Each structure stands twice: as C-alpha cells, then as structure tokens.
Amino acid sequence: MIKATKLSKSFLNRTIFKDLDFMVKEGEIKAIVGPSGKGKTTLLNVLSGLQKVEKGTIEINGKILVKDGQYVKLKEQREILRDVSVVFQNFNLFLNLNVLKNLEIVNKDSEKIDRLLKRFGLYDKKNLGLGGLSGGEKQRLSIIRALIKNPKIIFFDEPTSALDVLNVKYVLNLILELKEEGYTIVVVTHDLKFVELLNCEVFSI
Amino acid sequence: MKKIFAFVLSFLLLFYFLIGCSARGKDEIKTRKNFVVGLDVNVMPMGFLNEKGDLDGVDIELARAVFLNNPYFQSHYIGIIFQPINWDAKEMELNSGNIDCIWNGMSYTNERDEQMKLSRSYIKNSQILVVSRDSNIKELKEAKGKTICTQKGSTGFDAIKNSNIFSEKEIENVVQLENMVDCLNEVLVGHSFGAVLDEVVFKYFVNKKGLEGKFKVLKEPLSKEDYVIAFRKDDVKLKEEVEKGLLNLIKTKKAEEISKKWFGENIIDLKEVEGKQKNSVKQNDFGFSFELFKGLLVSLKLFFLCILLSIPLGLLICFLRVKEIKILNILIDSYTLLMRGTPLLLQILLNYAAYFVEIFRGGYKSIDRGQFDAIKVLDIPKNRAIFRIILPQMFNVCLPSLCNETITLVKDTALIFSIGVVELLTVSKNMVNNMVSIKPYLWAALLYLLVCFLIYCLFKFFEKKLKY
Ligand SMILES: Nc1ncnc2c1ncn2[C@@H]1O[C@H](COP(=O)(O)OP(=O)(O)OP(=O)(O)O)[C@@H](O)[C@H]1O
Ligand SMILES: [Mg+2]
C-alpha cells in the first residue's frame, strides 16, 4: 500500500509537481499515464526513495517515510524501502556482471534465482554477459532482479517501450500474474492500449 | 560522522603533503657533518707539512676550493677537515667512515679501482727523462747506453725497468740517489746523461727553486699515471659532486691559478683515466654487467613503492572528491593543482597520486547514474557495490590511461637518482663512465623497455578481464 499526499518536487526552480496526491491499495495495480517530461519517472523515484520531495507525506505499507517534508532516519528509510523494488525504464542492469551475478549481488538465494531464471526462460543464459542478451531478455532479467529482492511493491517504468508485440503480451501477463501473487504494482506507461489491458485504476499526471 | 571522517582524512592529506616537503630537509640535517679528506702528509707537493708545520699542497688547495665552490658541500657538510691516515689502511679508513675521500696525489691502479670509487684523472703525471739544457737528444731510445740516474726505490726506477729501452745490464747500472736534488745535480755536472724523475714533483721543484730553462725534458714519457681521488664504492654522489666542483674550478680558471702557483704552468684538467676501460668493471664485450640488475632492482623497488602508495591514495582522494563536500573539494583541488605543478622528484609519490585522482575521477564520472539508482533501490551493501560494481566499471574506463601513467612512472624513477639513490640509470651512467662505452645505456634502455612492456602486458590482461 502506498499513500502519498501533497507531494511537491522541483529541480532547481522548476516545479515538476505540486500538491500531488497518489494512492495504491495493497495487491492492486495502478497505471500512471501522462505526456513525456511530465514527471512520471520522477514520481517513481520519489516513491522508491531515490529522490527526495520538498513537501508532502509518503506512507508505505503503513509506515511513514516522509511526513510534511520531514524524512525519517536513514536506517528507518532503508527498512521501509526494503519492500519496494523498481524495474527501470532503461533496466540499469550492472554492466560489468553476467546474468547470474547480476542476481547474486542482490540476493544469494540460489534456489529462488534458478526458479525465476527457469520461469522467465533465461536459465540457459545465466552465464552470459549482458552483451549476449536481446532487449526483451534484458527486460526479463531486470524483472527477475527486481523480484529477487523479495519486495511487496514493484514499480514498472515504461516496461513496454522497448518491446515488440509478443514481448508486450508476455510482460502484460506477467504483471497480471504478479498481481495474483499478491504484489502491489505501479506501472508507468504512455501506451494507452496496454493500460486498457491491465484493467486497472489509472492515474493521470 | 561522515564529515568527521572526511575532515580527518583531509588533515591526513595535509600531513602527507608536509612530510613530502620536509623529508629531504630532515635527512640533510641528520647527516650534516664534516667533509673529511684523508691524506698521507708526506707527498710533496700534493699534500705535506710545510716549513711552518702547516698542511700545504696542491690537493689541499684544490679540495678547499672545491668545497667552497660547490654549494652541495655547504648544504651537506659543516666544514672540511684534513685527516692524516695510515696509507696502508686507506681503504679501511674510507669504508669505516673515518674519512670521506682520499685525495693525495694517488695514482690510478686497477686494484684501487676495484676496491674504491675513483674519480676521473685530475692531473696526468708521468715519469720523464730530464737531461741537460745543452743536450740535443730527441727521442727516448737515444738514451740507450747512457748513464741514467733516478731516486732510490721510486716509481722512476720501475719506469726504467718497464720501458723496454734499457738492457738488463744497463738497468743494473742505473745510479740510484737519495733525492731529486742529487739527481738534478748529477745531470748538471754531467756525471749522468739524464735523470728519470716524477714530472709533477720535478715541475714543482723547478718552479720553487727558479730552475726554469736549466733542464730539458723529453716529451715522450717512460710511463704515465693518473692522479685520482678515491671515494667509498657506493658514494657515487659525492664523487660526482667533487668532480662537478673540479670542473667548475677549471672553468673559472681557479684551477689554473692553483696549478701555476705550484708548477708554473697549468697541468690540472679533468680527464678519463687512460687505459681504464680494459680492466675496470667486470664486464664483457657486450658492455653488460649484473650491476645493471642491481640498479633495476632499485628502480623496481622505487616503482612499486610509488605505485602501491599513489594508486590507493589517488583512489581515496577521488572518492572523497566525488562526495561534493565543499571545503574538502577546495582542499583537494588545490592539492591536485599544486602537486601537478611541483618538481617531480620531490614528491614523486604524491604527485602521481594527484594524477591518479584525476584519472579515477574521470572513470567514476563515466559510470551511468542508473547504476547508482539500481544499487540504492536493490539495497546492495556498500562494500559489495564498490568492489563488485563501481571499481570494476571505473577501472574498465581508466585502465588505458592508468597504464600510460604507470609506464611514465617507470621512466620517472630515473629522476630519483638526483637525490642520490643508485638506481638503474645511475648504474648504467657509472658504467658508461667506467667503460667509455655507451653500451650500458643500451642495456639500460632495453631493461626499461622490458619492464614497460611487462607492465603493458599486465594492463592488457586486466583490461581483458574487466571487459564487458
Ligand atoms: N535530476 C534532474 N535534474 C533536473 N531536471 C530533471 C532531473 N530529472 C528529471 N528532470 C526534469 O524533470 C522533468 C520530468 O522528468 P521525468 O523523467 O520524470 O519525466 P517522465 O514523465 O518520466 O518522461 P518520459 O515519459 O519521457 O520518461 C523533465 O523535464 C526532466 O527534464
Ligand atoms: Mg520516464
């Protein structure tokens, strides 16, 4: 569950958003849509703790991350954000590590790694470097990497932008599956058809 | 907490810097003592006790003048003193540190060259044939069959024996007299056709007694010798400074002045010892010697010292630098700026650290921001992130420039010779001096090249390893 109220964020003197309220219920999917440059990624960054807001309150799974612009202690922040994972717009896979090591560096649970690699069809590529992966495979690897952290909430930033129709369908099914498994999911996208298929609440920025 | 850490580190940095600046100074003060010249006080006219009982002589004046003329001595020694020594134990006196050099009209021999570090020849002495002014002898061999006199037990007698001019019978008949005055008298009154004498002593004598023009000296000597100054085997620096001082005296005509005073003409000049290349450093025709490896070892030690300290220091400062803490940045910036501009030999280590900071910083900046985002979101422990992600990616970018800088460092270790460390270049320089051949330089160049090539291969290996 995420509950954010009256968020304000600006870069230097440029306001990206002001008094923004955002909310996702536990086990639900929420889609964020809006034109490019409006601040979708910025909102995700703020909700995942990568960037700080100037004003507002963020509550994650009932725990306060920031209240009226006052962030809690670093240690608590880390504790709270442990529940959150992100599939980045451009993956941000660790470039110098191979498939397996990209996962092991997050979590050494090899049983889970193997299970996910098999589920996502990457098991026989686990010893390849990133150069040996296609765009879709990189997308899947970054999803596995997000899952391996054992989060409760997953953010997808433009998960379909680099994919062909087949892969889009794959990701769509995956997100729906994850919802069934109880994950809380936020999807940023500009693909309105995809939003329709997700069949969820939509937040327009 | 972090700020305190940063603060402590910046102080540490300042400390390093100050040490770098003052290390040389301290060393000098510690070792400052008298410059002690060892001599036998019975060698006329090089070093002897004069009528008043004072030390006097050509070498005494030369040594004093060198001491006063080369600033090196003023900065490294309190003063100059002359120490009479037991001539038979001269090497021991030298090696035990009782004296710093032997400067006493000492002639060059291969044996001495093995045991001590010898300067170049500053006076070329010879055993000469002195005849009456009226004699019309032109060549040495015309003296065959004539009555010859010399000083008893002198080098002159050895020269007669070894000259291959006189027969055994004639050598037996050589008149051996007590001193030079007697010899010259014999020639003047015509009892002897000529006298074989020590040129330096003869010139001094003629000059002192005003005997110019009374005798004729044959141009062709019976034997030649070189006067050299001896130092401890490893005291190359001192030898070079003394030679530098001598050269300076020669250039400024001060040497000529001294020489004229004693000999009436200028016979002081810094020259290679004749015939030395044959037997000096143990060598072969290739101009190669294992001394070069000793030098290489020192060079490598210097290199590793520099590299092992400057790379981590550079890396550390780089990480502090990218933290964007204001005071620290100003400090580090001025450090990098200062160090990049200071003389290399003084702070070679810190200097390289400064270069490495810039290289590493370039590497750090080249890492995609997204990598840091992923590290944060995925909650990867800091150490693991640095060693498994950040550093490998940094090195992947900086290795080529790091390799360049490292190779430059190998070459720059040669600059350390200027503070008296005997590394590869110094060794080869000495060998070149000794052998009168530039082959040792070629070997040194080859060794440098080899080391650089190995470093290059090593970096290529790492580059391949880190490539992704
Ligand atoms: N670190 C930053 N410093 C300054 N400006 C920034 C920074 N990050 C983002 N911005 C600006 O904030 C605005 C919102 O950026 P954001 O990446 O959130 O857009 P977006 O909605 O995700 O766009 P897209 O659909 O293209 O991904 C943009 O105009 C961008 O230029
Ligand atoms: Mg975006």
Short mmCIF file of N, CA, C and O in Angstrom, two decimals, chain A residues 56-58 64-72:
data_model
loop_
_atom_site.label_atom_id
_atom_site.label_comp_id
_atom_site.label_asym_id
_atom_site.label_seq_id
_atom_site.Cartn_x
_atom_site.Cartn_y
_atom_site.Cartn_z
N GLY A 56 5.23 17.30 1.57
CA GLY A 56 4.32 16.17 1.43
C GLY A 56 4.61 15.01 2.36
O GLY A 56 5.58 15.02 3.11
N THR A 57 3.73 14.02 2.28
CA THR A 57 3.84 12.86 3.15
C THR A 57 3.75 11.59 2.32
O THR A 57 2.94 11.50 1.40
N ILE A 58 4.66 10.62 2.60
CA ILE A 58 4.59 9.33 1.91
C ILE A 58 4.52 8.23 2.97
O ILE A 58 5.32 8.19 3.90
N ILE A 64 5.61 5.39 7.84
CA ILE A 64 5.86 6.74 7.33
C ILE A 64 7.30 6.87 6.85
O ILE A 64 8.24 6.61 7.59
N LEU A 65 7.45 7.26 5.57
CA LEU A 65 8.78 7.51 5.04
C LEU A 65 9.12 8.98 5.20
O LEU A 65 10.22 9.35 5.62
N VAL A 66 8.16 9.82 4.85
CA VAL A 66 8.35 11.26 5.00
C VAL A 66 7.03 11.88 5.42
O VAL A 66 5.97 11.50 4.92
N LYS A 67 7.13 12.77 6.36
CA LYS A 67 5.91 13.42 6.84
C LYS A 67 6.10 14.93 6.76
O LYS A 67 7.03 15.47 7.34
N ASP A 68 5.20 15.58 5.99
CA ASP A 68 5.27 17.03 5.79
C ASP A 68 6.70 17.48 5.41
O ASP A 68 7.23 18.45 5.96
N GLY A 69 7.31 16.72 4.51
CA GLY A 69 8.66 17.09 4.04
C GLY A 69 9.79 16.66 4.95
O GLY A 69 10.95 16.82 4.63
N GLN A 70 9.46 16.06 6.12
CA GLN A 70 10.48 15.60 7.07
C GLN A 70 10.70 14.10 6.88
O GLN A 70 9.82 13.30 7.18
N TYR A 71 11.87 13.73 6.43
CA TYR A 71 12.16 12.30 6.24
C TYR A 71 12.53 11.66 7.57
O TYR A 71 13.14 12.30 8.43
N VAL A 72 12.20 10.39 7.71
CA VAL A 72 12.60 9.67 8.93
C VAL A 72 14.09 9.34 8.83
O VAL A 72 14.73 9.60 7.83
#
